[in-house]
Amino acid sequence: MNRHLEHYKLGTLCSVKHGYPFDGSKFADHGTYIVLTPGNFFEKGGFKRIKGKEKYYTGAFPQEYLCSKDDLIVAMTQQAEGLLGSTALVPEDNLYLHNQRIGLVFHNHDLVDKLYLYYLFMTKSVRKQISDSASGTKIKHTSPDKIYSVSVSIPSIDIQRKNALLLYWIDKKIENNSLICSELEAIGKTLYDYWFVQFDFPDENGRPYRTSGGEMVWNDQLKRKIPKGWAVGKIGQLGSIVSGGTPTTTCADYYCDNGFAWITPNDLSGNGEKMFVSHGERDITQAGIDSSSAVLMPKHSVLLSRRAPIGYLAISDNEVSTNQGFKSIIPNAGYHEYYIYYLLKRNIPAISQQGVGTTFKEVSKETLSDFKLPLPPKPIANEFANAVSSLCENRCVLEKENEELTKLRDWLLPMLMNGQARVE
């Protein structure tokens, strides 16, 4: 194996161009062009699509700040912990605008492959050097000159291309799996709305209930018509609502790497559109559970964050516990977890409106338990769960595959970058 590496400063391998200072008064919820922010980066690298939270720009701007597909960009401001120095490849032509908190990276074609440079920025060495040289107390900033001073060691450009392509195709597989999961999620949500919002669940003849003339009756509590035979229900009827807890963080005996899964809202913030969760950033021990109000819940429990923010949602893929930021539902009342998941997903905006608090809103156990909604007979609810079971199970398989692929990529990345391994 040829492990010969050449030592460079990043200033020799690339140049970085600051973005345009877009006028904040001309941002809108809709438009033609989206202004990129550090929020468009994942912490470890990669482009993050923020559906529904885009900042569109309605003013004039120099065309040189309109990004092209596969432009390499770097976060120059640490908008959130760990984002400083993250890189991404712009996913589309003529849609995204390059603002001043982001650098556009141009690579030296003779010395470095662009994909390799993209992954080089993800290494701990490069990220640490960028972070250590950053300025600012509350929010860190870097600059082109500080990036140029970063020291790296790289192999020949032919080896760079092979190594980077392996990592790239792993990432593309992860991305494709995620897109499939998003489509499956959309199908499940659409079917839920069809059955339980439009009330076109299959009647006894297999026809859509409401469209086929199924009887609807007025309900005074809900102030709407619901199918005959349905009741006014509460979320508390779906199962046991369980709170979480946090073991004292100063006691090392309460935390470990391979113990009982312990989930925090922050763990689900990076969960993307994943439906299932098995572990968080760290596990807790039996002593940690015994010393706190954390509760060990069975597989298939439905986790809902109740604050900061309200609405992160997942189904446990094994026994889990959570911190106090959750109100979880153990489905022990005859309703399937898939039905509960999509019911909560559909009602999160309304549940959030009932949150109280000054610094940030939170939903109490009583508020969640007493949340009213039209509740179908259990056979209809569970027939829906059966209808979506195959797509949910497919999602679980793809999500687990992505977890393994992510571990593989993260394991390969430093070795491919530092010459310990290469693609033949």
Short mmCIF file of C-alpha atoms in Angstrom, two decimals:
data_model
loop_
_atom_site.label_atom_id
_atom_site.label_comp_id
_atom_site.label_asym_id
_atom_site.label_seq_id
_atom_site.Cartn_x
_atom_site.Cartn_y
_atom_site.Cartn_z
CA MET A 1 0.00 0.00 0.00
CA ASN A 2 1.30 3.41 -0.96
CA ARG A 3 0.87 5.60 2.09
CA HIS A 4 2.88 8.50 0.77
CA LEU A 5 1.26 11.76 1.82
CA GLU A 6 2.08 15.33 0.91
CA HIS A 7 1.73 18.08 3.50
CA TYR A 8 -0.11 21.29 2.59
CA LYS A 9 -1.95 24.24 3.99
CA LEU A 10 -5.58 24.39 2.84
CA GLY A 11 -4.75 27.78 1.35
CA THR A 12 -2.70 25.94 -1.28
CA LEU A 13 -5.48 23.49 -2.06
CA CYS A 14 -8.48 25.83 -2.19
CA SER A 15 -9.84 29.34 -2.00
CA VAL A 16 -12.94 30.44 -0.09
CA LYS A 17 -15.31 33.21 -1.14
CA HIS A 18 -17.59 34.97 1.33
CA GLY A 19 -21.27 35.27 0.46
CA TYR A 20 -23.55 38.24 -0.14
CA PRO A 21 -25.12 40.30 2.70
CA PHE A 22 -28.76 39.75 1.78
CA ASP A 23 -31.26 42.28 3.11
CA GLY A 24 -33.20 40.58 5.92
CA SER A 25 -36.25 42.76 5.28
CA LYS A 26 -36.67 41.05 1.90
CA PHE A 27 -36.95 37.50 3.21
CA ALA A 28 -40.28 35.76 2.64
CA ASP A 29 -42.00 32.42 3.18
CA HIS A 30 -42.38 31.88 -0.57
CA GLY A 31 -40.41 32.83 -3.64
CA THR A 32 -37.94 31.67 -6.27
CA TYR A 33 -34.60 31.66 -4.46
CA ILE A 34 -33.68 30.20 -1.06
CA VAL A 35 -30.99 31.82 1.08
CA LEU A 36 -28.59 29.24 2.48
CA THR A 37 -27.69 29.38 6.18
CA PRO A 38 -25.46 27.27 8.45
CA GLY A 39 -28.69 25.47 9.32
CA ASN A 40 -28.45 23.81 5.90
CA PHE A 41 -25.51 21.70 7.12
CA PHE A 42 -25.50 18.52 9.15
CA GLU A 43 -22.97 18.57 11.98
CA LYS A 44 -20.85 15.83 10.40
CA GLY A 45 -21.27 17.30 6.92
CA GLY A 46 -23.79 17.04 4.13
CA PHE A 47 -26.66 19.18 2.92
CA LYS A 48 -29.68 19.51 5.19
CA ARG A 49 -33.03 20.28 3.59
CA ILE A 50 -35.25 22.29 5.92
CA LYS A 51 -38.72 21.84 4.44
CA GLY A 52 -41.16 24.51 5.55
CA LYS A 53 -38.46 26.68 7.15
CA GLU A 54 -36.76 28.04 4.04
CA LYS A 55 -35.90 31.73 3.75
CA TYR A 56 -36.83 32.97 0.28
CA TYR A 57 -35.30 36.18 -1.04
CA THR A 58 -37.42 38.67 -2.96
CA GLY A 59 -34.84 41.38 -3.59
CA ALA A 60 -32.21 41.89 -6.28
CA PHE A 61 -28.77 40.27 -5.95
CA PRO A 62 -25.59 39.77 -7.99
CA GLN A 63 -25.93 36.61 -10.09
CA GLU A 64 -22.52 35.35 -8.95
CA TYR A 65 -24.13 34.47 -5.60
CA LEU A 66 -26.61 32.05 -7.16
CA CYS A 67 -25.22 28.57 -6.51
CA SER A 68 -24.80 25.79 -9.05
CA LYS A 69 -25.40 22.09 -8.45
CA ASP A 70 -22.48 20.43 -6.61
CA ASP A 71 -20.92 23.71 -5.49
CA LEU A 72 -18.87 23.02 -2.38
CA ILE A 73 -19.88 25.23 0.55
CA VAL A 74 -18.60 25.56 4.12
CA ALA A 75 -20.30 26.94 7.26
CA MET A 76 -18.35 30.00 8.44
CA THR A 77 -20.57 30.65 11.49
CA GLN A 78 -21.40 28.18 14.25
CA GLN A 79 -25.16 28.67 14.20
CA ALA A 80 -25.45 25.53 16.37
CA GLU A 81 -22.93 23.44 18.28
CA GLY A 82 -20.57 21.57 15.95
CA LEU A 83 -21.61 23.24 12.68
CA LEU A 84 -18.55 25.46 12.22
CA GLY A 85 -16.51 24.13 9.29
CA SER A 86 -19.18 21.71 8.09
CA THR A 87 -19.23 21.24 4.34
CA ALA A 88 -22.00 20.36 1.90
CA LEU A 89 -22.59 20.00 -1.81
CA VAL A 90 -25.38 22.17 -3.19
CA PRO A 91 -28.10 19.77 -4.43
CA GLU A 92 -29.74 21.84 -7.19
CA ASP A 93 -29.00 24.44 -9.87
CA ASN A 94 -30.30 28.00 -9.72
CA LEU A 95 -32.21 27.73 -6.45
CA TYR A 96 -29.90 28.49 -3.52
CA LEU A 97 -28.24 31.80 -2.67
CA HIS A 98 -24.85 32.06 -0.98
CA ASN A 99 -24.95 34.41 2.01
CA GLN A 100 -22.13 35.91 4.08
CA ARG A 101 -22.19 33.22 6.79
CA ILE A 102 -21.24 30.60 4.22
CA GLY A 103 -18.08 30.19 2.18
CA LEU A 104 -18.02 28.98 -1.42
CA VAL A 105 -14.99 26.71 -1.82
CA PHE A 106 -12.99 26.54 -5.06
CA HIS A 107 -10.47 23.71 -5.26
CA ASN A 108 -7.06 23.57 -6.92
CA HIS A 109 -7.74 21.00 -9.68
CA ASP A 110 -4.08 20.00 -9.95
CA LEU A 111 -3.64 19.09 -6.28
CA VAL A 112 -6.95 18.04 -4.81
CA ASP A 113 -10.17 16.36 -5.92
CA LYS A 114 -13.31 18.32 -4.95
CA LEU A 115 -15.08 15.32 -3.43
CA TYR A 116 -11.96 14.44 -1.46
CA LEU A 117 -11.76 18.03 -0.20
CA TYR A 118 -15.42 17.79 0.84
CA TYR A 119 -14.65 14.78 3.01
CA LEU A 120 -11.34 16.20 4.21
CA PHE A 121 -13.26 19.00 5.90
CA MET A 122 -15.18 16.34 7.85
CA THR A 123 -12.08 14.95 9.57
CA LYS A 124 -11.54 15.69 13.25
CA SER A 125 -8.15 17.27 12.55
CA VAL A 126 -9.48 19.86 10.10
CA ARG A 127 -12.58 20.63 12.15
CA LYS A 128 -10.54 21.04 15.33
CA GLN A 129 -8.09 23.41 13.67
CA ILE A 130 -10.96 25.52 12.32
CA SER A 131 -12.67 25.57 15.73
CA ASP A 132 -9.46 26.38 17.64
CA SER A 133 -8.69 29.38 15.43
CA ALA A 134 -12.26 30.71 15.40
CA SER A 135 -13.17 34.06 16.93
CA GLY A 136 -16.19 34.99 19.01
CA THR A 137 -17.42 34.05 22.47
CA LYS A 138 -21.11 33.18 22.22
CA ILE A 139 -21.09 32.42 18.48
CA LYS A 140 -17.88 31.30 16.79
CA HIS A 141 -16.84 32.57 13.36
CA THR A 142 -14.09 31.61 10.99
CA SER A 143 -12.70 33.34 7.91
CA PRO A 144 -11.02 32.35 4.64
CA ASP A 145 -7.59 33.22 6.06
CA LYS A 146 -8.12 31.02 9.11
CA ILE A 147 -9.25 28.15 6.89
CA TYR A 148 -6.17 28.66 4.69
CA SER A 149 -3.89 28.16 7.72
CA VAL A 150 -5.21 24.63 8.41
CA SER A 151 -2.58 21.91 7.90
CA VAL A 152 -3.45 18.67 6.08
CA SER A 153 -1.70 15.64 4.62
CA ILE A 154 -3.10 14.13 1.44
CA PRO A 155 -2.26 11.30 -1.01
CA SER A 156 -1.95 11.60 -4.79
CA ILE A 157 -4.98 12.89 -6.64
CA ASP A 158 -5.71 9.47 -8.18
CA ILE A 159 -5.94 7.89 -4.74
CA GLN A 160 -8.02 10.85 -3.56
CA ARG A 161 -10.61 10.26 -6.28
CA LYS A 162 -10.97 6.55 -5.50
CA ASN A 163 -11.20 7.07 -1.76
CA ALA A 164 -13.69 9.92 -2.07
CA LEU A 165 -15.91 8.01 -4.49
CA LEU A 166 -16.29 5.13 -2.04
CA LEU A 167 -17.46 7.51 0.68
CA TYR A 168 -19.68 9.34 -1.80
CA TRP A 169 -21.51 6.18 -2.92
CA ILE A 170 -22.10 5.20 0.69
CA ASP A 171 -23.61 8.64 1.26
CA LYS A 172 -25.73 8.33 -1.90
CA LYS A 173 -27.11 5.00 -0.66
CA ILE A 174 -27.97 6.63 2.67
CA GLU A 175 -29.63 9.52 0.83
CA ASN A 176 -31.65 7.22 -1.44
CA ASN A 177 -32.82 5.18 1.55
CA SER A 178 -33.87 8.39 3.28
CA LEU A 179 -35.83 9.52 0.21
CA ILE A 180 -37.67 6.20 0.13
CA CYS A 181 -38.46 6.57 3.83
CA SER A 182 -39.82 10.07 3.20
CA GLU A 183 -42.10 8.74 0.47
CA LEU A 184 -43.31 5.93 2.73
CA GLU A 185 -43.98 8.50 5.46
CA ALA A 186 -46.01 10.62 3.05
CA ILE A 187 -48.06 7.57 2.00
CA GLY A 188 -48.80 6.72 5.63
CA LYS A 189 -49.86 10.30 6.44
CA THR A 190 -52.06 10.47 3.34
CA LEU A 191 -53.76 7.20 4.21
CA TYR A 192 -54.32 8.37 7.80
CA ASP A 193 -55.97 11.56 6.55
CA TYR A 194 -58.11 9.59 4.11
CA TRP A 195 -59.37 7.29 6.86
CA PHE A 196 -59.57 9.57 9.90
CA VAL A 197 -59.88 13.15 8.61
CA GLN A 198 -61.98 12.65 5.49
CA PHE A 199 -63.62 9.58 7.11
CA ASP A 200 -63.27 7.47 3.99
CA PHE A 201 -62.08 4.35 5.80
CA PRO A 202 -63.40 1.12 4.20
CA ASP A 203 -67.00 0.35 5.20
CA GLU A 204 -68.34 -3.20 5.65
CA ASN A 205 -68.41 -3.54 1.85
CA GLY A 206 -64.89 -2.21 1.38
CA ARG A 207 -66.12 1.11 0.00
CA PRO A 208 -65.02 4.56 1.26
CA TYR A 209 -67.38 5.28 4.16
CA ARG A 210 -68.26 8.95 3.78
CA THR A 211 -68.09 9.12 -0.02
CA SER A 212 -70.37 6.09 -0.22
CA GLY A 213 -73.02 7.72 1.96
CA GLY A 214 -71.98 6.44 5.39
CA GLU A 215 -74.01 8.10 8.14
CA MET A 216 -72.41 11.09 9.83
CA VAL A 217 -73.74 12.48 13.13
CA TRP A 218 -73.21 15.83 14.79
CA ASN A 219 -71.04 15.86 17.92
CA ASP A 220 -71.51 18.78 20.29
CA GLN A 221 -68.13 18.37 22.02
CA LEU A 222 -66.11 18.39 18.82
CA LYS A 223 -68.45 20.80 17.01
CA ARG A 224 -68.39 18.65 13.91
CA LYS A 225 -69.90 15.58 12.32
CA ILE A 226 -68.24 12.22 12.90
CA PRO A 227 -69.14 8.73 11.64
CA LYS A 228 -71.97 6.98 13.43
CA GLY A 229 -70.61 4.64 16.08
CA TRP A 230 -67.49 6.75 16.73
CA ALA A 231 -66.92 8.41 20.09
CA VAL A 232 -65.26 11.50 21.49
CA GLY A 233 -61.98 10.10 22.71
CA LYS A 234 -58.86 11.32 24.49
CA ILE A 235 -55.21 10.57 23.84
CA GLY A 236 -55.05 9.14 27.36
CA GLN A 237 -57.30 6.30 26.17
CA LEU A 238 -54.66 5.07 23.70
CA GLY A 239 -52.33 3.72 26.37
CA SER A 240 -50.36 4.64 29.48
CA ILE A 241 -48.75 8.07 29.32
CA VAL A 242 -45.31 7.95 30.92
CA SER A 243 -42.94 10.75 31.95
CA GLY A 244 -39.15 10.53 31.90
CA GLY A 245 -36.28 11.58 34.09
CA THR A 246 -32.58 12.42 34.16
CA PRO A 247 -30.07 10.72 36.46
CA THR A 248 -27.65 13.12 38.15
CA THR A 249 -25.15 14.02 35.43
CA THR A 250 -22.26 14.36 37.88
CA CYS A 251 -22.38 10.67 38.77
CA ALA A 252 -20.43 8.64 36.21
CA ASP A 253 -21.94 5.40 37.52
CA TYR A 254 -25.31 6.39 36.08
CA TYR A 255 -24.15 6.57 32.45
CA CYS A 256 -22.47 4.11 30.10
CA ASP A 257 -22.03 3.20 26.43
CA ASN A 258 -23.92 -0.10 26.43
CA GLY A 259 -26.71 0.02 28.97
CA PHE A 260 -30.36 0.97 28.81
CA ALA A 261 -31.28 3.29 25.96
CA TRP A 262 -31.96 6.83 27.19
CA ILE A 263 -33.46 9.30 24.74
CA THR A 264 -33.47 13.10 24.91
CA PRO A 265 -35.19 15.55 22.54
CA ASN A 266 -31.73 16.40 21.19
CA ASP A 267 -31.34 12.78 20.06
CA LEU A 268 -34.48 13.10 17.96
CA SER A 269 -33.48 16.51 16.61
CA GLY A 270 -30.93 14.68 14.47
CA ASN A 271 -33.34 11.88 13.76
CA GLY A 272 -34.56 13.53 10.55
CA GLU A 273 -37.72 11.82 9.34
CA LYS A 274 -36.88 8.54 11.04
CA MET A 275 -39.84 6.67 12.47
CA PHE A 276 -37.92 4.44 14.88
CA VAL A 277 -35.32 5.04 17.57
CA SER A 278 -33.19 2.49 19.42
CA HIS A 279 -30.53 4.49 21.29
CA GLY A 280 -29.56 8.07 22.02
CA GLU A 281 -26.16 9.67 22.38
CA ARG A 282 -25.57 7.80 25.63
CA ASP A 283 -27.14 5.02 27.66
CA ILE A 284 -27.88 4.84 31.38
CA THR A 285 -27.27 2.08 33.91
CA GLN A 286 -29.72 0.30 36.20
CA ALA A 287 -28.41 2.52 38.98
CA GLY A 288 -29.23 5.55 36.84
CA ILE A 289 -32.81 4.37 36.40
CA ASP A 290 -33.17 3.57 40.10
CA SER A 291 -31.85 7.00 41.13
CA SER A 292 -34.20 9.02 38.91
CA SER A 293 -37.76 9.17 37.61
CA ALA A 294 -36.66 7.61 34.31
CA VAL A 295 -38.86 4.65 33.38
CA LEU A 296 -37.83 1.67 31.27
CA MET A 297 -40.53 1.29 28.61
CA PRO A 298 -41.13 -1.68 26.31
CA LYS A 299 -40.40 -1.91 22.61
CA HIS A 300 -43.09 -0.20 20.46
CA SER A 301 -43.63 2.67 22.91
CA VAL A 302 -44.41 5.98 21.16
CA LEU A 303 -42.15 8.86 22.22
CA LEU A 304 -43.38 12.46 21.95
CA SER A 305 -41.24 15.42 23.03
CA ARG A 306 -43.30 17.78 25.14
CA ARG A 307 -41.00 20.79 25.14
CA ALA A 308 -38.05 22.45 23.41
CA PRO A 309 -39.66 21.72 20.98
CA ILE A 310 -43.04 20.04 21.19
CA GLY A 311 -43.50 17.38 18.55
CA TYR A 312 -40.42 15.22 18.01
CA LEU A 313 -41.91 11.78 17.51
CA ALA A 314 -40.59 8.22 17.24
CA ILE A 315 -41.41 4.60 18.02
CA SER A 316 -38.97 2.71 20.23
CA ASP A 317 -37.31 -0.24 18.52
CA ASN A 318 -36.28 -1.79 21.83
CA GLU A 319 -36.64 -1.06 25.53
CA VAL A 320 -35.96 2.63 26.14
CA SER A 321 -36.13 5.31 28.77
CA THR A 322 -36.30 9.06 28.21
CA ASN A 323 -35.52 12.26 30.02
CA GLN A 324 -38.24 14.55 31.32
CA GLY A 325 -38.59 16.22 27.92
CA PHE A 326 -40.97 13.47 26.80
CA LYS A 327 -44.47 12.23 27.42
CA SER A 328 -44.45 8.74 25.97
CA ILE A 329 -47.34 6.39 25.31
CA ILE A 330 -47.11 2.68 26.08
CA PRO A 331 -49.75 1.17 23.75
CA ASN A 332 -51.39 -1.19 26.23
CA ALA A 333 -55.04 -0.26 25.64
CA GLY A 334 -55.61 -2.21 22.44
CA TYR A 335 -54.52 0.44 19.94
CA HIS A 336 -51.54 -0.36 17.71
CA GLU A 337 -48.43 1.83 17.89
CA TYR A 338 -48.65 2.66 14.16
CA TYR A 339 -52.13 4.11 14.63
CA ILE A 340 -50.94 6.09 17.67
CA TYR A 341 -47.88 7.36 15.77
CA TYR A 342 -49.87 8.74 12.82
CA LEU A 343 -52.61 10.11 15.08
CA LEU A 344 -50.03 12.10 17.04
CA LYS A 345 -48.25 13.14 13.84
CA ARG A 346 -51.50 14.57 12.47
CA ASN A 347 -52.39 16.38 15.72
CA ILE A 348 -48.99 17.79 16.75
CA PRO A 349 -49.88 21.37 15.64
CA ALA A 350 -53.08 21.32 17.72
CA ILE A 351 -51.30 19.71 20.68
CA SER A 352 -48.57 22.37 20.48
CA GLN A 353 -51.16 25.14 20.67
CA GLN A 354 -52.17 23.86 24.09
CA GLY A 355 -48.64 24.14 25.43
CA VAL A 356 -47.98 26.72 28.13
CA GLY A 357 -44.87 28.54 29.30
CA THR A 358 -43.02 31.84 28.93
CA THR A 359 -39.46 30.87 27.97
CA PHE A 360 -40.67 27.91 25.91
CA LYS A 361 -43.98 26.08 25.68
CA GLU A 362 -44.45 22.64 27.14
CA VAL A 363 -47.32 20.18 27.26
CA SER A 364 -48.22 18.58 30.57
CA LYS A 365 -49.28 14.97 31.07
CA GLU A 366 -52.80 16.11 31.87
CA THR A 367 -53.04 18.30 28.75
CA LEU A 368 -51.87 15.50 26.50
CA SER A 369 -54.05 12.91 28.20
CA ASP A 370 -57.17 15.09 27.93
CA PHE A 371 -56.65 16.11 24.29
CA LYS A 372 -59.96 15.35 22.56
CA LEU A 373 -60.42 13.85 19.11
CA PRO A 374 -62.84 11.58 17.22
CA LEU A 375 -61.93 8.04 18.21
CA PRO A 376 -62.83 5.16 15.88
CA PRO A 377 -63.73 1.67 17.09
CA LYS A 378 -60.57 -0.31 17.80
CA PRO A 379 -61.07 -2.71 14.85
CA ILE A 380 -60.97 0.25 12.40
CA ALA A 381 -57.91 1.78 14.09
CA ASN A 382 -56.06 -1.51 14.00
CA GLU A 383 -57.16 -2.25 10.45
CA PHE A 384 -55.38 0.99 9.52
CA ALA A 385 -52.29 -0.18 11.42
CA ASN A 386 -52.38 -3.41 9.45
CA ALA A 387 -52.71 -1.43 6.17
CA VAL A 388 -49.55 0.59 6.91
CA SER A 389 -47.57 -2.19 8.60
CA SER A 390 -45.58 -3.18 5.50
CA LEU A 391 -44.47 0.38 4.74
CA CYS A 392 -43.56 0.94 8.42
CA GLU A 393 -41.58 -2.31 8.52
CA ASN A 394 -39.79 -1.32 5.31
CA ARG A 395 -38.92 2.00 6.90
CA CYS A 396 -37.50 0.21 9.93
CA VAL A 397 -35.27 -1.94 7.70
CA LEU A 398 -34.03 1.06 5.70
CA GLU A 399 -33.40 3.12 8.82
CA LYS A 400 -31.34 0.33 10.36
CA GLU A 401 -29.43 -0.05 7.10
CA ASN A 402 -28.67 3.67 7.17
CA GLU A 403 -27.42 3.39 10.75
CA GLU A 404 -24.99 0.67 9.68
CA LEU A 405 -23.93 2.56 6.56
CA THR A 406 -23.33 5.69 8.62
CA LYS A 407 -21.14 3.73 11.06
CA LEU A 408 -19.22 2.26 8.11
CA ARG A 409 -18.67 5.68 6.53
CA ASP A 410 -17.59 7.23 9.82
CA TRP A 411 -15.17 4.34 10.39
CA LEU A 412 -13.71 4.55 6.88
CA LEU A 413 -13.48 8.35 6.71
CA PRO A 414 -10.41 8.94 8.91
CA MET A 415 -8.55 5.92 7.52
CA LEU A 416 -9.13 6.94 3.90
CA MET A 417 -8.14 10.51 4.66
CA ASN A 418 -4.96 9.77 6.61
CA GLY A 419 -3.56 7.05 4.37
CA GLN A 420 -4.27 4.05 6.62
CA ALA A 421 -6.50 2.63 3.89
CA ARG A 422 -7.09 3.12 0.19
CA VAL A 423 -9.39 1.82 -2.52
CA GLU A 424 -7.65 -0.47 -5.00
#
